[in-house]
Coordinates of N, CA and C in Angstrom, one line a residue:
M1 N 180.5 213.7 127.2 CA 180.1 212.4 127.5 C 178.6 212.3 127.3
N2 N 177.8 213.2 127.9 CA 176.3 213.2 127.7 C 175.9 213.3 126.3
V3 N 176.6 214.1 125.5 CA 176.2 214.4 124.1 C 176.4 213.1 123.3
L4 N 177.5 212.4 123.6 CA 177.8 211.1 122.9 C 176.7 210.1 123.3
I5 N 176.4 210.0 124.5 CA 175.4 209.0 125.0 C 174.0 209.4 124.4
A6 N 173.7 210.6 124.4 CA 172.4 211.0 123.8 C 172.4 210.7 122.3
A7 N 173.5 210.9 121.6 CA 173.5 210.6 120.2 C 173.4 209.1 119.9
M8 N 174.0 208.3 120.8 CA 173.8 206.9 120.6 C 172.4 206.5 120.9
Q9 N 171.7 207.1 121.9 CA 170.4 206.8 122.2 C 169.4 207.2 121.0
L10 N 169.7 208.3 120.4 CA 168.9 208.7 119.3 C 169.1 207.8 118.1
L11 N 170.3 207.2 117.9 CA 170.5 206.2 116.9 C 169.7 205.0 117.1
V12 N 169.7 204.6 118.4 CA 168.9 203.4 118.8 C 167.4 203.6 118.5
A13 N 167.0 204.8 118.8 CA 165.6 205.1 118.6 C 165.2 205.0 117.1
A14 N 166.1 205.6 116.3 CA 165.8 205.6 114.8 C 165.9 204.1 114.3
A15 N 166.8 203.4 114.8 CA 166.9 202.0 114.4 C 165.7 201.2 114.8
F16 N 165.1 201.4 115.9 CA 164.0 200.7 116.4 C 162.7 201.0 115.6
V17 N 162.6 202.2 115.0 CA 161.4 202.6 114.2 C 161.6 202.2 112.8
S18 N 162.8 201.9 112.3 CA 163.0 201.6 110.9 C 162.2 200.4 110.4
I19 N 162.3 199.3 111.1 CA 161.6 198.1 110.6 C 160.1 198.3 110.6
P20 N 159.4 198.8 111.7 CA 158.0 199.1 111.6 C 157.6 200.0 110.4
L21 N 158.4 200.9 110.1 CA 158.1 201.8 108.9 C 158.1 201.0 107.6
V22 N 159.1 200.1 107.5 CA 159.1 199.2 106.3 C 157.9 198.3 106.3
R23 N 157.6 197.7 107.5 CA 156.5 196.8 107.6 C 155.2 197.5 107.2
H24 N 155.1 198.8 107.6 CA 153.9 199.6 107.3 C 153.8 199.8 105.8
R25 N 154.9 200.1 105.2 CA 154.9 200.4 103.8 C 154.7 199.1 102.9
Y26 N 155.4 198.0 103.3 CA 155.4 196.8 102.4 C 154.7 195.6 103.0
G27 N 154.2 195.7 104.2 CA 153.6 194.5 104.8 C 152.5 193.9 104.1
T28 N 151.7 194.7 103.4 CA 150.6 194.2 102.6 C 151.1 193.3 101.5
S29 N 152.1 193.7 100.8 CA 152.6 192.9 99.7 C 153.3 191.6 100.3
A30 N 153.9 191.7 101.4 CA 154.4 190.5 102.1 C 153.3 189.5 102.5
T31 N 152.2 190.1 103.0 CA 151.0 189.2 103.3 C 150.4 188.6 102.1
T32 N 150.3 189.4 101.0 CA 149.8 188.8 99.8 C 150.6 187.7 99.3
A33 N 151.9 187.9 99.3 CA 152.9 186.8 98.8 C 152.8 185.6 99.7
A34 N 152.6 185.8 101.0 CA 152.5 184.6 102.0 C 151.2 183.9 101.7
E35 N 150.1 184.7 101.5 CA 148.8 184.0 101.2 C 148.9 183.3 99.9
A36 N 149.5 183.8 98.9 CA 149.7 183.1 97.6 C 150.4 181.8 97.8
E37 N 151.5 181.8 98.7 CA 152.2 180.6 99.0 C 151.3 179.6 99.7
L38 N 150.5 180.0 100.6 CA 149.6 179.1 101.3 C 148.6 178.5 100.3
K39 N 148.1 179.3 99.4 CA 147.2 178.7 98.3 C 147.9 177.7 97.5
R40 N 149.2 178.0 97.2 CA 150.0 177.0 96.4 C 150.1 175.7 97.1
Q41 N 150.2 175.8 98.5 CA 150.3 174.6 99.3 C 149.0 173.9 99.6
G42 N 147.9 174.5 99.1 CA 146.6 174.0 99.3 C 146.0 174.3 100.7
V43 N 146.5 175.4 101.3 CA 146.0 175.8 102.6 C 145.3 177.1 102.5
P44 N 144.1 177.2 103.1 CA 143.4 178.5 103.1 C 144.2 179.6 103.6
P45 N 144.4 180.7 102.9 CA 145.2 181.8 103.3 C 144.7 182.5 104.6
T46 N 143.5 182.2 105.0 CA 142.9 182.8 106.2 C 143.6 182.3 107.5
V47 N 144.4 181.2 107.4 CA 145.1 180.7 108.6 C 146.1 181.7 109.1
L48 N 146.6 182.6 108.3 CA 147.5 183.7 108.8 C 146.7 184.5 109.9
A49 N 145.6 185.1 109.4 CA 144.9 186.0 110.3 C 144.3 185.2 111.5
E50 N 143.8 184.0 111.3 CA 143.3 183.2 112.3 C 144.3 182.8 113.4
N51 N 145.6 182.8 113.1 CA 146.6 182.5 114.0 C 147.5 183.6 114.4
G52 N 147.0 184.8 114.1 CA 147.7 186.1 114.5 C 149.1 186.3 113.9
M53 N 149.3 185.7 112.7 CA 150.6 185.9 112.0 C 150.4 187.1 111.0
R54 N 151.3 188.1 111.3 CA 151.2 189.3 110.5 C 152.6 189.7 109.9
F55 N 152.5 190.3 108.8 CA 153.7 190.8 108.2 C 153.7 192.3 108.1
D56 N 152.6 192.9 108.5 CA 152.5 194.4 108.5 C 152.9 195.0 109.8
A57 N 152.6 196.3 110.0 CA 153.1 197.0 111.2 C 152.1 197.0 112.3
G58 N 151.1 196.1 112.3 CA 150.1 196.1 113.3 C 150.6 195.5 114.6
G59 N 149.8 195.7 115.6 CA 150.0 195.0 116.9 C 151.4 195.3 117.5
H60 N 151.9 194.3 118.2 CA 153.2 194.5 118.9 C 154.4 194.8 118.0
E61 N 154.2 194.5 116.7 CA 155.3 194.7 115.8 C 155.6 196.2 115.6
T62 N 154.6 197.1 116.0 CA 154.8 198.5 116.1 C 154.9 199.0 117.5
A63 N 154.0 198.6 118.3 CA 153.9 199.1 119.7 C 155.2 199.0 120.5
V64 N 155.9 197.8 120.4 CA 157.1 197.6 121.2 C 158.2 198.5 120.6
P65 N 158.5 198.5 119.3 CA 159.6 199.3 118.8 C 159.4 200.8 119.0
V66 N 158.1 201.3 118.9 CA 157.9 202.7 119.1 C 158.0 203.0 120.6
T67 N 157.6 202.1 121.5 CA 157.8 202.4 122.9 C 159.3 202.4 123.2
V68 N 160.1 201.5 122.7 CA 161.6 201.5 122.9 C 162.1 202.8 122.4
A69 N 161.7 203.2 121.2 CA 162.2 204.5 120.6 C 161.9 205.7 121.5
A70 N 160.7 205.7 122.0 CA 160.2 206.8 122.9 C 161.1 206.9 124.2
V71 N 161.3 205.7 124.7 CA 162.2 205.7 125.9 C 163.6 206.2 125.6
M72 N 164.1 205.7 124.5 CA 165.5 206.2 124.1 C 165.5 207.7 123.9
V73 N 164.5 208.2 123.2 CA 164.5 209.7 123.0 C 164.4 210.4 124.4
A74 N 163.5 209.9 125.3 CA 163.4 210.5 126.6 C 164.7 210.5 127.4
L75 N 165.4 209.3 127.3 CA 166.8 209.2 127.9 C 167.8 210.2 127.3
A76 N 167.7 210.3 126.0 CA 168.6 211.2 125.3 C 168.4 212.7 125.8
V77 N 167.1 213.0 125.9 CA 166.8 214.4 126.4 C 167.3 214.5 127.9
L78 N 167.1 213.5 128.7 CA 167.5 213.5 130.1 C 169.0 213.6 130.2
N79 N 169.7 212.9 129.3 CA 171.2 213.0 129.3 C 171.7 214.3 128.9
L80 N 171.0 214.9 127.9 CA 171.4 216.2 127.4 C 171.1 217.3 128.5
S81 N 170.1 217.1 129.2 CA 169.7 218.1 130.2 C 170.5 217.9 131.5
G82 N 171.3 216.8 131.6 CA 172.1 216.5 132.8 C 171.3 216.2 134.0
G83 N 170.1 215.6 133.8 CA 169.2 215.2 134.9 C 169.9 214.3 135.8
P84 N 169.6 214.3 137.1 CA 170.2 213.5 138.1 C 170.0 212.0 137.9
W85 N 168.9 211.6 137.3 CA 168.6 210.2 137.1 C 169.1 209.7 135.7
A86 N 169.7 210.6 135.0 CA 170.1 210.2 133.6 C 171.0 208.9 133.6
E87 N 172.0 208.9 134.5 CA 173.0 207.8 134.4 C 172.4 206.5 134.9
V88 N 171.6 206.5 136.0 CA 171.1 205.2 136.4 C 170.0 204.7 135.5
L89 N 169.2 205.6 134.9 CA 168.1 205.2 134.0 C 168.8 204.7 132.7
T90 N 169.9 205.3 132.3 CA 170.6 204.8 131.1 C 171.1 203.5 131.3
W91 N 171.7 203.2 132.5 CA 172.3 201.9 132.8 C 171.1 200.9 132.7
I92 N 170.0 201.2 133.2 CA 168.9 200.2 133.3 C 168.3 200.0 131.9
F93 N 167.9 201.1 131.2 CA 167.2 200.9 129.9 C 168.1 200.5 128.8
Q94 N 169.3 201.0 128.8 CA 170.2 200.6 127.7 C 170.6 199.1 127.8
S95 N 170.7 198.6 129.0 CA 170.9 197.2 129.2 C 169.7 196.4 128.8
V96 N 168.5 196.9 129.1 CA 167.3 196.2 128.6 C 167.2 196.2 127.1
V97 N 167.6 197.3 126.5 CA 167.5 197.3 125.0 C 168.6 196.4 124.4
L98 N 169.7 196.3 125.0 CA 170.8 195.4 124.5 C 170.3 194.0 124.6
A99 N 169.8 193.6 125.8 CA 169.3 192.2 126.0 C 168.1 191.9 125.1
G100 N 167.2 192.9 125.0 CA 166.0 192.8 124.1 C 166.4 192.6 122.6
N101 N 167.4 193.3 122.2 CA 167.8 193.2 120.8 C 168.4 191.8 120.6
A102 N 169.1 191.3 121.6 CA 169.7 189.9 121.4 C 168.5 188.9 121.3
L103 N 167.4 189.1 122.0 CA 166.3 188.2 121.9 C 165.6 188.4 120.5
I104 N 165.6 189.6 120.0 CA 165.0 189.9 118.6 C 165.9 189.2 117.6
L105 N 167.2 189.3 117.7 CA 168.1 188.6 116.8 C 167.8 187.1 116.8
Y106 N 167.8 186.5 118.0 CA 167.5 185.1 118.2 C 166.2 184.7 117.5
S107 N 165.2 185.5 117.8 CA 163.9 185.2 117.2 C 163.9 185.3 115.7
N108 N 164.6 186.2 115.1 CA 164.8 186.3 113.7 C 165.5 185.0 113.1
L109 N 166.5 184.6 113.8 CA 167.3 183.5 113.4 C 166.5 182.1 113.5
T110 N 165.6 182.1 114.4 CA 164.9 180.8 114.7 C 163.4 180.9 114.2
A111 N 163.1 181.9 113.4 CA 161.7 182.1 113.0 C 161.0 180.9 112.5
A112 N 161.6 180.2 111.5 CA 161.0 179.0 110.9 C 160.7 177.9 111.9
T113 N 161.6 177.7 112.8 CA 161.5 176.7 113.8 C 160.4 177.1 114.8
S114 N 160.3 178.3 115.2 CA 159.3 178.8 116.1 C 157.9 178.8 115.5
V115 N 157.8 179.2 114.3 CA 156.5 179.2 113.7 C 156.0 177.7 113.5
R116 N 156.9 176.9 113.0 CA 156.5 175.5 112.8 C 156.1 174.9 114.2
A117 N 156.8 175.1 115.2 CA 156.4 174.6 116.6 C 155.1 175.2 117.0
A118 N 154.9 176.4 116.8 CA 153.6 177.1 117.2 C 152.4 176.4 116.4
F119 N 152.6 176.2 115.1 CA 151.6 175.5 114.3 C 151.3 174.1 114.8
V120 N 152.3 173.4 115.1 CA 152.2 172.0 115.6 C 151.4 172.0 117.0
R121 N 151.8 173.0 117.9 CA 151.1 173.1 119.2 C 149.6 173.3 119.0
K122 N 149.2 173.9 118.0 CA 147.8 174.2 117.8 C 147.0 172.9 117.6
G123 N 147.7 171.8 117.2 CA 147.0 170.6 117.0 C 146.1 170.5 115.7
D124 N 146.3 171.5 114.8 CA 145.5 171.5 113.6 C 146.3 170.8 112.5
P125 N 145.9 169.7 112.0 CA 146.7 169.0 110.9 C 147.0 169.9 109.7
M126 N 146.1 170.8 109.4 CA 146.3 171.7 108.2 C 147.5 172.6 108.5
L127 N 147.6 173.1 109.7 CA 148.7 174.0 110.1 C 150.0 173.2 110.1
A128 N 149.9 171.9 110.6 CA 151.1 171.1 110.8 C 151.7 170.8 109.4
R129 N 151.0 170.8 108.4 CA 151.5 170.4 107.0 C 152.0 171.6 106.2
I130 N 151.9 172.8 106.8 CA 152.4 174.0 106.1 C 154.0 173.9 106.0
D131 N 154.5 174.2 104.8 CA 155.9 174.3 104.6 C 156.3 175.7 105.1
V132 N 156.7 175.8 106.3 CA 156.9 177.1 107.0 C 158.1 177.8 106.3
P133 N 159.2 177.2 106.0 CA 160.3 178.0 105.4 C 159.8 178.6 104.0
A134 N 159.0 177.8 103.3 CA 158.5 178.4 102.0 C 157.6 179.6 102.3
L135 N 156.7 179.4 103.3 CA 155.8 180.5 103.7 C 156.6 181.8 104.1
L136 N 157.6 181.6 104.9 CA 158.4 182.8 105.3 C 159.2 183.4 104.2
K137 N 159.7 182.5 103.3 CA 160.5 183.0 102.2 C 159.6 183.8 101.3
A138 N 158.3 183.4 101.1 CA 157.4 184.1 100.2 C 157.1 185.5 100.8
A139 N 156.9 185.5 102.1 CA 156.7 186.8 102.8 C 157.9 187.7 102.7
E140 N 159.1 187.1 102.9 CA 160.3 187.9 102.8 C 160.4 188.5 101.4
D141 N 160.0 187.7 100.4 CA 160.1 188.2 99.0 C 159.1 189.3 98.7
G142 N 158.1 189.5 99.6 CA 157.2 190.6 99.5 C 157.7 191.9 99.9
F143 N 158.9 191.9 100.6 CA 159.5 193.1 101.0 C 160.6 193.4 100.0
P144 N 161.0 194.7 99.9 CA 162.2 195.0 99.0 C 163.4 194.3 99.4
S145 N 164.3 194.0 98.5 CA 165.5 193.2 98.8 C 166.4 193.9 99.8
W146 N 166.4 195.2 99.9 CA 167.2 195.9 100.8 C 166.7 195.8 102.3
T147 N 165.5 195.3 102.5 CA 165.0 195.2 103.9 C 165.9 194.4 104.8
W148 N 166.4 193.3 104.3 CA 167.3 192.4 105.1 C 168.6 193.1 105.4
T149 N 169.1 193.9 104.5 CA 170.3 194.7 104.8 C 170.0 195.7 105.9
L150 N 168.8 196.4 105.8 CA 168.4 197.3 106.8 C 168.3 196.6 108.2
Q151 N 167.7 195.4 108.2 CA 167.6 194.7 109.4 C 168.9 194.4 110.1
N152 N 169.9 194.0 109.2 CA 171.3 193.8 109.8 C 171.9 195.1 110.3
V153 N 171.8 196.1 109.5 CA 172.3 197.4 109.9 C 171.7 197.9 111.2
R154 N 170.3 197.6 111.4 CA 169.6 198.0 112.6 C 170.2 197.2 113.8
H155 N 170.5 195.9 113.6 CA 171.1 195.2 114.7 C 172.5 195.7 115.1
V156 N 173.3 196.0 114.1 CA 174.6 196.6 114.3 C 174.5 197.9 115.1
V157 N 173.6 198.8 114.6 CA 173.4 200.1 115.3 C 173.0 199.9 116.7
V158 N 172.0 199.0 117.0 CA 171.5 198.9 118.3 C 172.6 198.3 119.2
F159 N 173.2 197.2 118.8 CA 174.2 196.6 119.6 C 175.4 197.5 119.8
G160 N 175.9 198.1 118.7 CA 177.0 199.0 118.8 C 176.8 200.2 119.6
A161 N 175.7 200.9 119.4 CA 175.4 202.1 120.2 C 175.1 201.8 121.7
S162 N 174.5 200.7 121.9 CA 174.3 200.3 123.3 C 175.6 200.0 124.0
I163 N 176.5 199.2 123.3 CA 177.8 198.9 123.9 C 178.6 200.1 124.1
I164 N 178.6 201.0 123.2 CA 179.3 202.3 123.3 C 178.8 203.1 124.5
T165 N 177.5 203.2 124.6 CA 176.8 203.9 125.7 C 177.2 203.3 127.1
L166 N 177.1 202.0 127.2 CA 177.5 201.4 128.5 C 179.0 201.5 128.8
A167 N 179.8 201.4 127.8 CA 181.2 201.6 128.0 C 181.6 203.0 128.4
V168 N 180.9 204.0 127.8 CA 181.2 205.4 128.2 C 180.8 205.6 129.7
L169 N 179.6 205.0 130.0 CA 179.2 205.1 131.4 C 180.2 204.4 132.4
A170 N 180.6 203.3 132.0 CA 181.6 202.5 132.8 C 182.9 203.2 133.0
L171 N 183.3 203.9 131.9 CA 184.6 204.5 132.0 C 184.5 206.0 132.5
G172 N 183.3 206.5 132.5 CA 183.1 207.9 133.0 C 183.1 208.0 134.4

């Protein structure tokens, strides 16, 4: 049981670092593509940086997934060592990861709406006129075509491994 749980937690850890690695490698080209789209729309490309919009692996786009991965690795080690806190901490953190991944998926699915709303809230007429779906599409095109497959696989792994882990605990 502990070996299966630890294996699932290591899969979750790997899944969480996969996207920051891609963003680190290809984020510059995504940013360049997004900036080119802004120029096409007649908007200064500096609005991305001025509004904290990033496509690379900086900031929370790396810190949060790496922290989650570290927690999952620590839990896997704890489960393999048979530590007395392994089960309770797995229940807590695996549930948090499951809920957090649901929020990530929701955020991915509503990105254009969220960015548009954030731009409107700023009250800057230049931001309000940005064609956000075109901006996000340009950034998306800056990443390799397989990135979105990886993102979907990542969600399946995180959801699946978390559900398996919690089910094993519940049945154990």
